[in-house]
Structure formats: structure tokens, C-alpha cells
Amino acid sequence: MGDKLYGPDPALYLEFAEQGWTARHSALLPLTRQALHCAAIDLRPARMDYVLTAPWPADLARFAERRLNLPAAEAQALIDAFVARTFAANATA
């Protein structure tokens, strides 16, 4: 979602590089950026006792509500549960 390089038309990336965001981009891409989010990063393998987390970004929350019918609070709860399971499993590894 929102990926100008791997989106629905390969010419979008070059157009964006040359002209910036255009009406054509708005028509073809549902987001102005890639739909990527780093919910957490585990620094323990680097011998730093930290697991850093970041909340679900507002623009992705709005996108999920509008396009996927997924309320922001529910999306955040799913993300939090995934992070908890993933990093709890890796705590003993």
C-alpha cells in the first residue's frame, strides 16, 4: 500500500522522483507512504537490555478503519498481543 516503486504502475516511482506527489499518485495509491510500521525492536541480541516499542501510527490507524473496517483500538490491541507473544518467546532464546 502506498508503495510507489512496487505499486500498480512501475512508472509511478519515476514520476514521483521527477514531479513529486501528483493527482495520479492520489488516484492510484491509497496512502502517501508505504504501509510499513516497526511495532517493536529487540536490542537484547546486541547485549542491550531493551525492547523498544512504537504505537500504531495515526495515518495507518485511519487507513485500517476506512479500508479494512478495523477500529484503531482493535488494531493496536492485535499489534500489542503480537509483540508480547513474539518478544516473550524470544526472551529465553
PDB file of N, CA and C in Angstrom:
ATOM      1  N   MET A   1       0.831  -1.183   0.000  1.00  0.00           N
ATOM      2  CA  MET A   1       0.000   0.000   0.000  1.00  0.00           C
ATOM      3  C   MET A   1       0.875   1.246   0.000  1.00  0.00           C
ATOM      4  N   GLY A   2       0.604   2.129  -0.907  1.00  0.00           N
ATOM      5  CA  GLY A   2       1.320   3.392  -0.945  1.00  0.00           C
ATOM      6  C   GLY A   2       2.718   3.288  -1.516  1.00  0.00           C
ATOM      7  N   ASP A   3       3.107   2.144  -2.005  1.00  0.00           N
ATOM      8  CA  ASP A   3       4.469   1.934  -2.483  1.00  0.00           C
ATOM      9  C   ASP A   3       4.586   2.382  -3.936  1.00  0.00           C
ATOM     10  N   LYS A   4       5.337   3.453  -4.129  1.00  0.00           N
ATOM     11  CA  LYS A   4       5.498   3.987  -5.475  1.00  0.00           C
ATOM     12  C   LYS A   4       6.401   3.122  -6.341  1.00  0.00           C
ATOM     13  N   LEU A   5       7.299   2.364  -5.744  1.00  0.00           N
ATOM     14  CA  LEU A   5       8.214   1.525  -6.516  1.00  0.00           C
ATOM     15  C   LEU A   5       7.558   0.217  -6.935  1.00  0.00           C
ATOM     16  N   TYR A   6       6.822  -0.416  -6.027  1.00  0.00           N
ATOM     17  CA  TYR A   6       6.210  -1.708  -6.312  1.00  0.00           C
ATOM     18  C   TYR A   6       4.693  -1.622  -6.438  1.00  0.00           C
ATOM     19  N   GLY A   7       4.186  -0.428  -6.670  1.00  0.00           N
ATOM     20  CA  GLY A   7       2.747  -0.213  -6.755  1.00  0.00           C
ATOM     21  C   GLY A   7       2.149  -0.723  -8.053  1.00  0.00           C
ATOM     22  N   PRO A   8       0.950  -0.268  -8.361  1.00  0.00           N
ATOM     23  CA  PRO A   8       0.214  -0.808  -9.501  1.00  0.00           C
ATOM     24  C   PRO A   8       0.780  -0.401 -10.862  1.00  0.00           C
ATOM     25  N   ASP A   9       1.646   0.627 -10.897  1.00  0.00           N
ATOM     26  CA  ASP A   9       2.209   1.093 -12.163  1.00  0.00           C
ATOM     27  C   ASP A   9       3.685   1.417 -11.942  1.00  0.00           C
ATOM     28  N   PRO A  10       4.591   0.718 -12.621  1.00  0.00           N
ATOM     29  CA  PRO A  10       6.021   0.946 -12.418  1.00  0.00           C
ATOM     30  C   PRO A  10       6.470   2.376 -12.713  1.00  0.00           C
ATOM     31  N   ALA A  11       5.729   3.102 -13.525  1.00  0.00           N
ATOM     32  CA  ALA A  11       6.106   4.477 -13.860  1.00  0.00           C
ATOM     33  C   ALA A  11       5.891   5.436 -12.687  1.00  0.00           C
ATOM     34  N   LEU A  12       5.136   5.036 -11.686  1.00  0.00           N
ATOM     35  CA  LEU A  12       4.838   5.929 -10.556  1.00  0.00           C
ATOM     36  C   LEU A  12       6.093   6.390  -9.834  1.00  0.00           C
ATOM     37  N   TYR A  13       7.058   5.510  -9.680  1.00  0.00           N
ATOM     38  CA  TYR A  13       8.266   5.880  -8.936  1.00  0.00           C
ATOM     39  C   TYR A  13       9.025   6.983  -9.667  1.00  0.00           C
ATOM     40  N   LEU A  14       9.245   6.801 -10.963  1.00  0.00           N
ATOM     41  CA  LEU A  14       9.954   7.805 -11.746  1.00  0.00           C
ATOM     42  C   LEU A  14       9.178   9.123 -11.759  1.00  0.00           C
ATOM     43  N   GLU A  15       7.871   9.042 -11.929  1.00  0.00           N
ATOM     44  CA  GLU A  15       7.052  10.255 -11.900  1.00  0.00           C
ATOM     45  C   GLU A  15       7.193  10.973 -10.562  1.00  0.00           C
ATOM     46  N   PHE A  16       7.194  10.195  -9.471  1.00  0.00           N
ATOM     47  CA  PHE A  16       7.327  10.802  -8.143  1.00  0.00           C
ATOM     48  C   PHE A  16       8.699  11.461  -8.001  1.00  0.00           C
ATOM     49  N   ALA A  17       9.750  10.798  -8.472  1.00  0.00           N
ATOM     50  CA  ALA A  17      11.103  11.346  -8.378  1.00  0.00           C
ATOM     51  C   ALA A  17      11.224  12.646  -9.176  1.00  0.00           C
ATOM     52  N   GLU A  18      10.551  12.706 -10.302  1.00  0.00           N
ATOM     53  CA  GLU A  18      10.661  13.881 -11.165  1.00  0.00           C
ATOM     54  C   GLU A  18       9.689  14.998 -10.812  1.00  0.00           C
ATOM     55  N   GLN A  19       8.472  14.643 -10.363  1.00  0.00           N
ATOM     56  CA  GLN A  19       7.423  15.641 -10.186  1.00  0.00           C
ATOM     57  C   GLN A  19       6.884  15.754  -8.764  1.00  0.00           C
ATOM     58  N   GLY A  20       7.283  14.837  -7.887  1.00  0.00           N
ATOM     59  CA  GLY A  20       6.691  14.806  -6.557  1.00  0.00           C
ATOM     60  C   GLY A  20       5.316  14.149  -6.618  1.00  0.00           C
ATOM     61  N   TRP A  21       4.580  14.277  -5.527  1.00  0.00           N
ATOM     62  CA  TRP A  21       3.254  13.664  -5.434  1.00  0.00           C
ATOM     63  C   TRP A  21       2.292  14.383  -6.380  1.00  0.00           C
ATOM     64  N   THR A  22       1.580  13.616  -7.185  1.00  0.00           N
ATOM     65  CA  THR A  22       0.659  14.201  -8.160  1.00  0.00           C
ATOM     66  C   THR A  22      -0.755  13.644  -7.946  1.00  0.00           C
ATOM     67  N   ALA A  23      -1.695  14.196  -8.689  1.00  0.00           N
ATOM     68  CA  ALA A  23      -3.081  13.703  -8.623  1.00  0.00           C
ATOM     69  C   ALA A  23      -3.144  12.240  -9.050  1.00  0.00           C
ATOM     70  N   ARG A  24      -2.291  11.844  -9.985  1.00  0.00           N
ATOM     71  CA  ARG A  24      -2.257  10.448 -10.432  1.00  0.00           C
ATOM     72  C   ARG A  24      -1.840   9.522  -9.291  1.00  0.00           C
ATOM     73  N   HIS A  25      -0.879   9.966  -8.496  1.00  0.00           N
ATOM     74  CA  HIS A  25      -0.482   9.175  -7.330  1.00  0.00           C
ATOM     75  C   HIS A  25      -1.659   9.023  -6.364  1.00  0.00           C
ATOM     76  N   SER A  26      -2.348  10.120  -6.125  1.00  0.00           N
ATOM     77  CA  SER A  26      -3.501  10.080  -5.217  1.00  0.00           C
ATOM     78  C   SER A  26      -4.575   9.128  -5.724  1.00  0.00           C
ATOM     79  N   ALA A  27      -4.753   9.076  -7.042  1.00  0.00           N
ATOM     80  CA  ALA A  27      -5.785   8.218  -7.617  1.00  0.00           C
ATOM     81  C   ALA A  27      -5.413   6.734  -7.526  1.00  0.00           C
ATOM     82  N   LEU A  28      -4.108   6.428  -7.623  1.00  0.00           N
ATOM     83  CA  LEU A  28      -3.685   5.028  -7.678  1.00  0.00           C
ATOM     84  C   LEU A  28      -3.189   4.458  -6.354  1.00  0.00           C
ATOM     85  N   LEU A  29      -2.743   5.315  -5.449  1.00  0.00           N
ATOM     86  CA  LEU A  29      -2.157   4.840  -4.194  1.00  0.00           C
ATOM     87  C   LEU A  29      -2.994   5.313  -3.010  1.00  0.00           C
ATOM     88  N   PRO A  30      -3.475   4.388  -2.179  1.00  0.00           N
ATOM     89  CA  PRO A  30      -4.353   4.776  -1.075  1.00  0.00           C
ATOM     90  C   PRO A  30      -3.637   5.473   0.087  1.00  0.00           C
ATOM     91  N   LEU A  31      -2.317   5.421   0.122  1.00  0.00           N
ATOM     92  CA  LEU A  31      -1.546   6.099   1.165  1.00  0.00           C
ATOM     93  C   LEU A  31      -0.455   6.944   0.515  1.00  0.00           C
ATOM     94  N   THR A  32      -0.023   7.979   1.204  1.00  0.00           N
ATOM     95  CA  THR A  32       1.055   8.819   0.679  1.00  0.00           C
ATOM     96  C   THR A  32       2.433   8.265   1.030  1.00  0.00           C
ATOM     97  N   ARG A  33       2.453   7.151   1.721  1.00  0.00           N
ATOM     98  CA  ARG A  33       3.715   6.497   2.097  1.00  0.00           C
ATOM     99  C   ARG A  33       3.497   4.994   2.094  1.00  0.00           C
ATOM    100  N   GLN A  34       4.584   4.256   2.266  1.00  0.00           N
ATOM    101  CA  GLN A  34       4.442   2.810   2.364  1.00  0.00           C
ATOM    102  C   GLN A  34       3.726   2.463   3.663  1.00  0.00           C
ATOM    103  N   ALA A  35       2.957   1.388   3.627  1.00  0.00           N
ATOM    104  CA  ALA A  35       2.214   0.948   4.808  1.00  0.00           C
ATOM    105  C   ALA A  35       3.104   0.036   5.645  1.00  0.00           C
ATOM    106  N   LEU A  36       4.193   0.609   6.128  1.00  0.00           N
ATOM    107  CA  LEU A  36       5.138  -0.142   6.967  1.00  0.00           C
ATOM    108  C   LEU A  36       5.168   0.483   8.350  1.00  0.00           C
ATOM    109  N   HIS A  37       5.313  -0.365   9.348  1.00  0.00           N
ATOM    110  CA  HIS A  37       5.418   0.124  10.721  1.00  0.00           C
ATOM    111  C   HIS A  37       6.252  -0.849  11.532  1.00  0.00           C
ATOM    112  N   CYS A  38       7.224  -0.336  12.237  1.00  0.00           N
ATOM    113  CA  CYS A  38       8.024  -1.152  13.150  1.00  0.00           C
ATOM    114  C   CYS A  38       7.374  -1.036  14.530  1.00  0.00           C
ATOM    115  N   ALA A  39       6.643  -2.062  14.912  1.00  0.00           N
ATOM    116  CA  ALA A  39       5.940  -2.046  16.197  1.00  0.00           C
ATOM    117  C   ALA A  39       6.900  -2.226  17.360  1.00  0.00           C
ATOM    118  N   ALA A  40       7.979  -2.972  17.128  1.00  0.00           N
ATOM    119  CA  ALA A  40       8.940  -3.219  18.212  1.00  0.00           C
ATOM    120  C   ALA A  40      10.266  -3.664  17.634  1.00  0.00           C
ATOM    121  N   ILE A  41      11.303  -3.394  18.389  1.00  0.00           N
ATOM    122  CA  ILE A  41      12.632  -3.876  18.031  1.00  0.00           C
ATOM    123  C   ILE A  41      13.322  -4.364  19.301  1.00  0.00           C
ATOM    124  N   ASP A  42      13.875  -5.533  19.201  1.00  0.00           N
ATOM    125  CA  ASP A  42      14.512  -6.186  20.346  1.00  0.00           C
ATOM    126  C   ASP A  42      16.018  -5.975  20.255  1.00  0.00           C
ATOM    127  N   LEU A  43      16.566  -5.249  21.208  1.00  0.00           N
ATOM    128  CA  LEU A  43      18.005  -4.979  21.220  1.00  0.00           C
ATOM    129  C   LEU A  43      18.780  -5.968  22.092  1.00  0.00           C
ATOM    130  N   ARG A  44      18.067  -6.913  22.694  1.00  0.00           N
ATOM    131  CA  ARG A  44      18.750  -7.872  23.570  1.00  0.00           C
ATOM    132  C   ARG A  44      19.792  -8.712  22.844  1.00  0.00           C
ATOM    133  N   PRO A  45      19.600  -9.105  21.582  1.00  0.00           N
ATOM    134  CA  PRO A  45      20.668  -9.849  20.904  1.00  0.00           C
ATOM    135  C   PRO A  45      21.964  -9.045  20.758  1.00  0.00           C
ATOM    136  N   ALA A  46      21.864  -7.718  20.836  1.00  0.00           N
ATOM    137  CA  ALA A  46      23.046  -6.855  20.775  1.00  0.00           C
ATOM    138  C   ALA A  46      23.581  -6.546  22.173  1.00  0.00           C
ATOM    139  N   ARG A  47      23.116  -7.331  23.145  1.00  0.00           N
ATOM    140  CA  ARG A  47      23.530  -7.201  24.554  1.00  0.00           C
ATOM    141  C   ARG A  47      23.112  -5.872  25.176  1.00  0.00           C
ATOM    142  N   MET A  48      21.983  -5.358  24.710  1.00  0.00           N
ATOM    143  CA  MET A  48      21.369  -4.187  25.331  1.00  0.00           C
ATOM    144  C   MET A  48      20.008  -4.645  25.822  1.00  0.00           C
ATOM    145  N   ASP A  49      19.719  -4.434  27.073  1.00  0.00           N
ATOM    146  CA  ASP A  49      18.507  -4.970  27.682  1.00  0.00           C
ATOM    147  C   ASP A  49      17.302  -4.071  27.403  1.00  0.00           C
ATOM    148  N   TYR A  50      16.958  -3.951  26.122  1.00  0.00           N
ATOM    149  CA  TYR A  50      15.839  -3.107  25.720  1.00  0.00           C
ATOM    150  C   TYR A  50      14.999  -3.787  24.651  1.00  0.00           C
ATOM    151  N   VAL A  51      13.694  -3.639  24.777  1.00  0.00           N
ATOM    152  CA  VAL A  51      12.755  -3.917  23.699  1.00  0.00           C
ATOM    153  C   VAL A  51      12.002  -2.599  23.516  1.00  0.00           C
ATOM    154  N   LEU A  52      12.246  -1.937  22.394  1.00  0.00           N
ATOM    155  CA  LEU A  52      11.621  -0.651  22.116  1.00  0.00           C
ATOM    156  C   LEU A  52      10.331  -0.889  21.340  1.00  0.00           C
ATOM    157  N   THR A  53       9.288  -0.181  21.705  1.00  0.00           N
ATOM    158  CA  THR A  53       8.003  -0.324  21.021  1.00  0.00           C
ATOM    159  C   THR A  53       7.522   1.033  20.544  1.00  0.00           C
ATOM    160  N   ALA A  54       6.676   1.012  19.517  1.00  0.00           N
ATOM    161  CA  ALA A  54       6.095   2.241  18.971  1.00  0.00           C
ATOM    162  C   ALA A  54       4.614   1.994  18.716  1.00  0.00           C
ATOM    163  N   PRO A  55       3.763   2.959  19.050  1.00  0.00           N
ATOM    164  CA  PRO A  55       2.325   2.785  18.809  1.00  0.00           C
ATOM    165  C   PRO A  55       2.001   2.808  17.320  1.00  0.00           C
ATOM    166  N   TRP A  56       0.852   2.275  16.997  1.00  0.00           N
ATOM    167  CA  TRP A  56       0.318   2.258  15.641  1.00  0.00           C
ATOM    168  C   TRP A  56       0.177   3.708  15.178  1.00  0.00           C
ATOM    169  N   PRO A  57       0.777   4.095  14.058  1.00  0.00           N
ATOM    170  CA  PRO A  57       0.680   5.486  13.591  1.00  0.00           C
ATOM    171  C   PRO A  57      -0.751   5.889  13.233  1.00  0.00           C
ATOM    172  N   ALA A  58      -1.073   7.133  13.468  1.00  0.00           N
ATOM    173  CA  ALA A  58      -2.432   7.630  13.236  1.00  0.00           C
ATOM    174  C   ALA A  58      -2.876   7.449  11.789  1.00  0.00           C
ATOM    175  N   ASP A  59      -1.972   7.680  10.821  1.00  0.00           N
ATOM    176  CA  ASP A  59      -2.390   7.554   9.421  1.00  0.00           C
ATOM    177  C   ASP A  59      -2.707   6.104   9.060  1.00  0.00           C
ATOM    178  N   LEU A  60      -1.956   5.153   9.608  1.00  0.00           N
ATOM    179  CA  LEU A  60      -2.257   3.746   9.349  1.00  0.00           C
ATOM    180  C   LEU A  60      -3.523   3.310  10.089  1.00  0.00           C
ATOM    181  N   ALA A  61      -3.743   3.877  11.267  1.00  0.00           N
ATOM    182  CA  ALA A  61      -4.974   3.573  12.010  1.00  0.00           C
ATOM    183  C   ALA A  61      -6.193   4.053  11.221  1.00  0.00           C
ATOM    184  N   ARG A  62      -6.111   5.270  10.667  1.00  0.00           N
ATOM    185  CA  ARG A  62      -7.226   5.785   9.853  1.00  0.00           C
ATOM    186  C   ARG A  62      -7.425   4.910   8.614  1.00  0.00           C
ATOM    187  N   PHE A  63      -6.336   4.517   7.972  1.00  0.00           N
ATOM    188  CA  PHE A  63      -6.418   3.662   6.788  1.00  0.00           C
ATOM    189  C   PHE A  63      -7.098   2.334   7.134  1.00  0.00           C
ATOM    190  N   ALA A  64      -6.682   1.717   8.231  1.00  0.00           N
ATOM    191  CA  ALA A  64      -7.254   0.432   8.643  1.00  0.00           C
ATOM    192  C   ALA A  64      -8.745   0.565   8.959  1.00  0.00           C
ATOM    193  N   GLU A  65      -9.118   1.680   9.575  1.00  0.00           N
ATOM    194  CA  GLU A  65     -10.541   1.889   9.877  1.00  0.00           C
ATOM    195  C   GLU A  65     -11.353   2.063   8.596  1.00  0.00           C
ATOM    196  N   ARG A  66     -10.852   2.872   7.676  1.00  0.00           N
ATOM    197  CA  ARG A  66     -11.605   3.174   6.448  1.00  0.00           C
ATOM    198  C   ARG A  66     -11.619   2.009   5.467  1.00  0.00           C
ATOM    199  N   ARG A  67     -10.460   1.411   5.250  1.00  0.00           N
ATOM    200  CA  ARG A  67     -10.341   0.398   4.197  1.00  0.00           C
ATOM    201  C   ARG A  67     -10.589  -1.026   4.675  1.00  0.00           C
ATOM    202  N   LEU A  68     -10.278  -1.304   5.936  1.00  0.00           N
ATOM    203  CA  LEU A  68     -10.368  -2.671   6.443  1.00  0.00           C
ATOM    204  C   LEU A  68     -11.448  -2.850   7.498  1.00  0.00           C
ATOM    205  N   ASN A  69     -12.133  -1.761   7.862  1.00  0.00           N
ATOM    206  CA  ASN A  69     -13.148  -1.817   8.911  1.00  0.00           C
ATOM    207  C   ASN A  69     -12.567  -2.311  10.233  1.00  0.00           C
ATOM    208  N   LEU A  70     -11.340  -1.946  10.493  1.00  0.00           N
ATOM    209  CA  LEU A  70     -10.644  -2.375  11.707  1.00  0.00           C
ATOM    210  C   LEU A  70     -10.448  -1.158  12.610  1.00  0.00           C
ATOM    211  N   PRO A  71     -11.197  -1.074  13.700  1.00  0.00           N
ATOM    212  CA  PRO A  71     -11.051   0.074  14.605  1.00  0.00           C
ATOM    213  C   PRO A  71      -9.629   0.201  15.134  1.00  0.00           C
ATOM    214  N   ALA A  72      -9.180   1.426  15.311  1.00  0.00           N
ATOM    215  CA  ALA A  72      -7.812   1.698  15.735  1.00  0.00           C
ATOM    216  C   ALA A  72      -7.458   0.980  17.037  1.00  0.00           C
ATOM    217  N   ALA A  73      -8.369   0.996  17.991  1.00  0.00           N
ATOM    218  CA  ALA A  73      -8.091   0.342  19.281  1.00  0.00           C
ATOM    219  C   ALA A  73      -7.914  -1.161  19.105  1.00  0.00           C
ATOM    220  N   GLU A  74      -8.713  -1.755  18.219  1.00  0.00           N
ATOM    221  CA  GLU A  74      -8.588  -3.189  17.962  1.00  0.00           C
ATOM    222  C   GLU A  74      -7.268  -3.500  17.253  1.00  0.00           C
ATOM    223  N   ALA A  75      -6.899  -2.658  16.295  1.00  0.00           N
ATOM    224  CA  ALA A  75      -5.625  -2.843  15.594  1.00  0.00           C
ATOM    225  C   ALA A  75      -4.467  -2.757  16.587  1.00  0.00           C
ATOM    226  N   GLN A  76      -4.505  -1.768  17.470  1.00  0.00           N
ATOM    227  CA  GLN A  76      -3.428  -1.608  18.448  1.00  0.00           C
ATOM    228  C   GLN A  76      -3.370  -2.804  19.391  1.00  0.00           C
ATOM    229  N   ALA A  77      -4.523  -3.313  19.796  1.00  0.00           N
ATOM    230  CA  ALA A  77      -4.559  -4.492  20.679  1.00  0.00           C
ATOM    231  C   ALA A  77      -3.960  -5.711  19.976  1.00  0.00           C
ATOM    232  N   LEU A  78      -4.262  -5.890  18.700  1.00  0.00           N
ATOM    233  CA  LEU A  78      -3.682  -7.002  17.938  1.00  0.00           C
ATOM    234  C   LEU A  78      -2.167  -6.865  17.829  1.00  0.00           C
ATOM    235  N   ILE A  79      -1.705  -5.652  17.568  1.00  0.00           N
ATOM    236  CA  ILE A  79      -0.269  -5.399  17.470  1.00  0.00           C
ATOM    237  C   ILE A  79       0.402  -5.658  18.812  1.00  0.00           C
ATOM    238  N   ASP A  80      -0.184  -5.142  19.876  1.00  0.00           N
ATOM    239  CA  ASP A  80       0.388  -5.333  21.216  1.00  0.00           C
ATOM    240  C   ASP A  80       0.473  -6.817  21.571  1.00  0.00           C
ATOM    241  N   ALA A  81      -0.566  -7.571  21.246  1.00  0.00           N
ATOM    242  CA  ALA A  81      -0.566  -9.006  21.542  1.00  0.00           C
ATOM    243  C   ALA A  81       0.515  -9.725  20.738  1.00  0.00           C
ATOM    244  N   PHE A  82       0.656  -9.357  19.472  1.00  0.00           N
ATOM    245  CA  PHE A  82       1.696  -9.957  18.634  1.00  0.00           C
ATOM    246  C   PHE A  82       3.084  -9.654  19.191  1.00  0.00           C
ATOM    247  N   VAL A  83       3.318  -8.409  19.557  1.00  0.00           N
ATOM    248  CA  VAL A  83       4.623  -8.010  20.108  1.00  0.00           C
ATOM    249  C   VAL A  83       4.896  -8.770  21.403  1.00  0.00           C
ATOM    250  N   ALA A  84       3.904  -8.849  22.264  1.00  0.00           N
ATOM    251  CA  ALA A  84       4.081  -9.552  23.542  1.00  0.00           C
ATOM    252  C   ALA A  84       4.425 -11.021  23.311  1.00  0.00           C
ATOM    253  N   ARG A  85       3.690 -11.695  22.411  1.00  0.00           N
ATOM    254  CA  ARG A  85       3.972 -13.110  22.111  1.00  0.00           C
ATOM    255  C   ARG A  85       5.352 -13.287  21.496  1.00  0.00           C
ATOM    256  N   THR A  86       5.666 -12.443  20.542  1.00  0.00           N
ATOM    257  CA  THR A  86       6.930 -12.576  19.809  1.00  0.00           C
ATOM    258  C   THR A  86       8.126 -12.358  20.717  1.00  0.00           C
ATOM    259  N   PHE A  87       8.086 -11.294  21.496  1.00  0.00           N
ATOM    260  CA  PHE A  87       9.257 -10.981  22.310  1.00  0.00           C
ATOM    261  C   PHE A  87       9.313 -11.799  23.599  1.00  0.00           C
ATOM    262  N   ALA A  88       8.175 -12.278  24.066  1.00  0.00           N
ATOM    263  CA  ALA A  88       8.204 -13.211  25.211  1.00  0.00           C
ATOM    264  C   ALA A  88       8.843 -14.522  24.776  1.00  0.00           C
ATOM    265  N   ALA A  89       8.517 -14.961  23.572  1.00  0.00           N
ATOM    266  CA  ALA A  89       9.104 -16.210  23.045  1.00  0.00           C
ATOM    267  C   ALA A  89      10.600 -16.057  22.840  1.00  0.00           C
ATOM    268  N   ASN A  90      11.032 -14.876  22.455  1.00  0.00           N
ATOM    269  CA  ASN A  90      12.448 -14.652  22.184  1.00  0.00           C
ATOM    270  C   ASN A  90      13.249 -14.312  23.435  1.00  0.00           C
ATOM    271  N   ALA A  91      12.556 -14.066  24.539  1.00  0.00           N
ATOM    272  CA  ALA A  91      13.258 -13.695  25.775  1.00  0.00           C
ATOM    273  C   ALA A  91      14.129 -14.818  26.289  1.00  0.00           C
ATOM    274  N   THR A  92      13.733 -16.048  26.024  1.00  0.00           N
ATOM    275  CA  THR A  92      14.501 -17.184  26.522  1.00  0.00           C
ATOM    276  C   THR A  92      15.445 -17.752  25.477  1.00  0.00           C
ATOM    277  N   ALA A  93      15.343 -17.235  24.266  1.00  0.00           N
ATOM    278  CA  ALA A  93      16.181 -17.778  23.174  1.00  0.00           C
ATOM    279  C   ALA A  93      17.611 -17.333  23.285  1.00  0.00           C
TER     280      ALA A  93
END
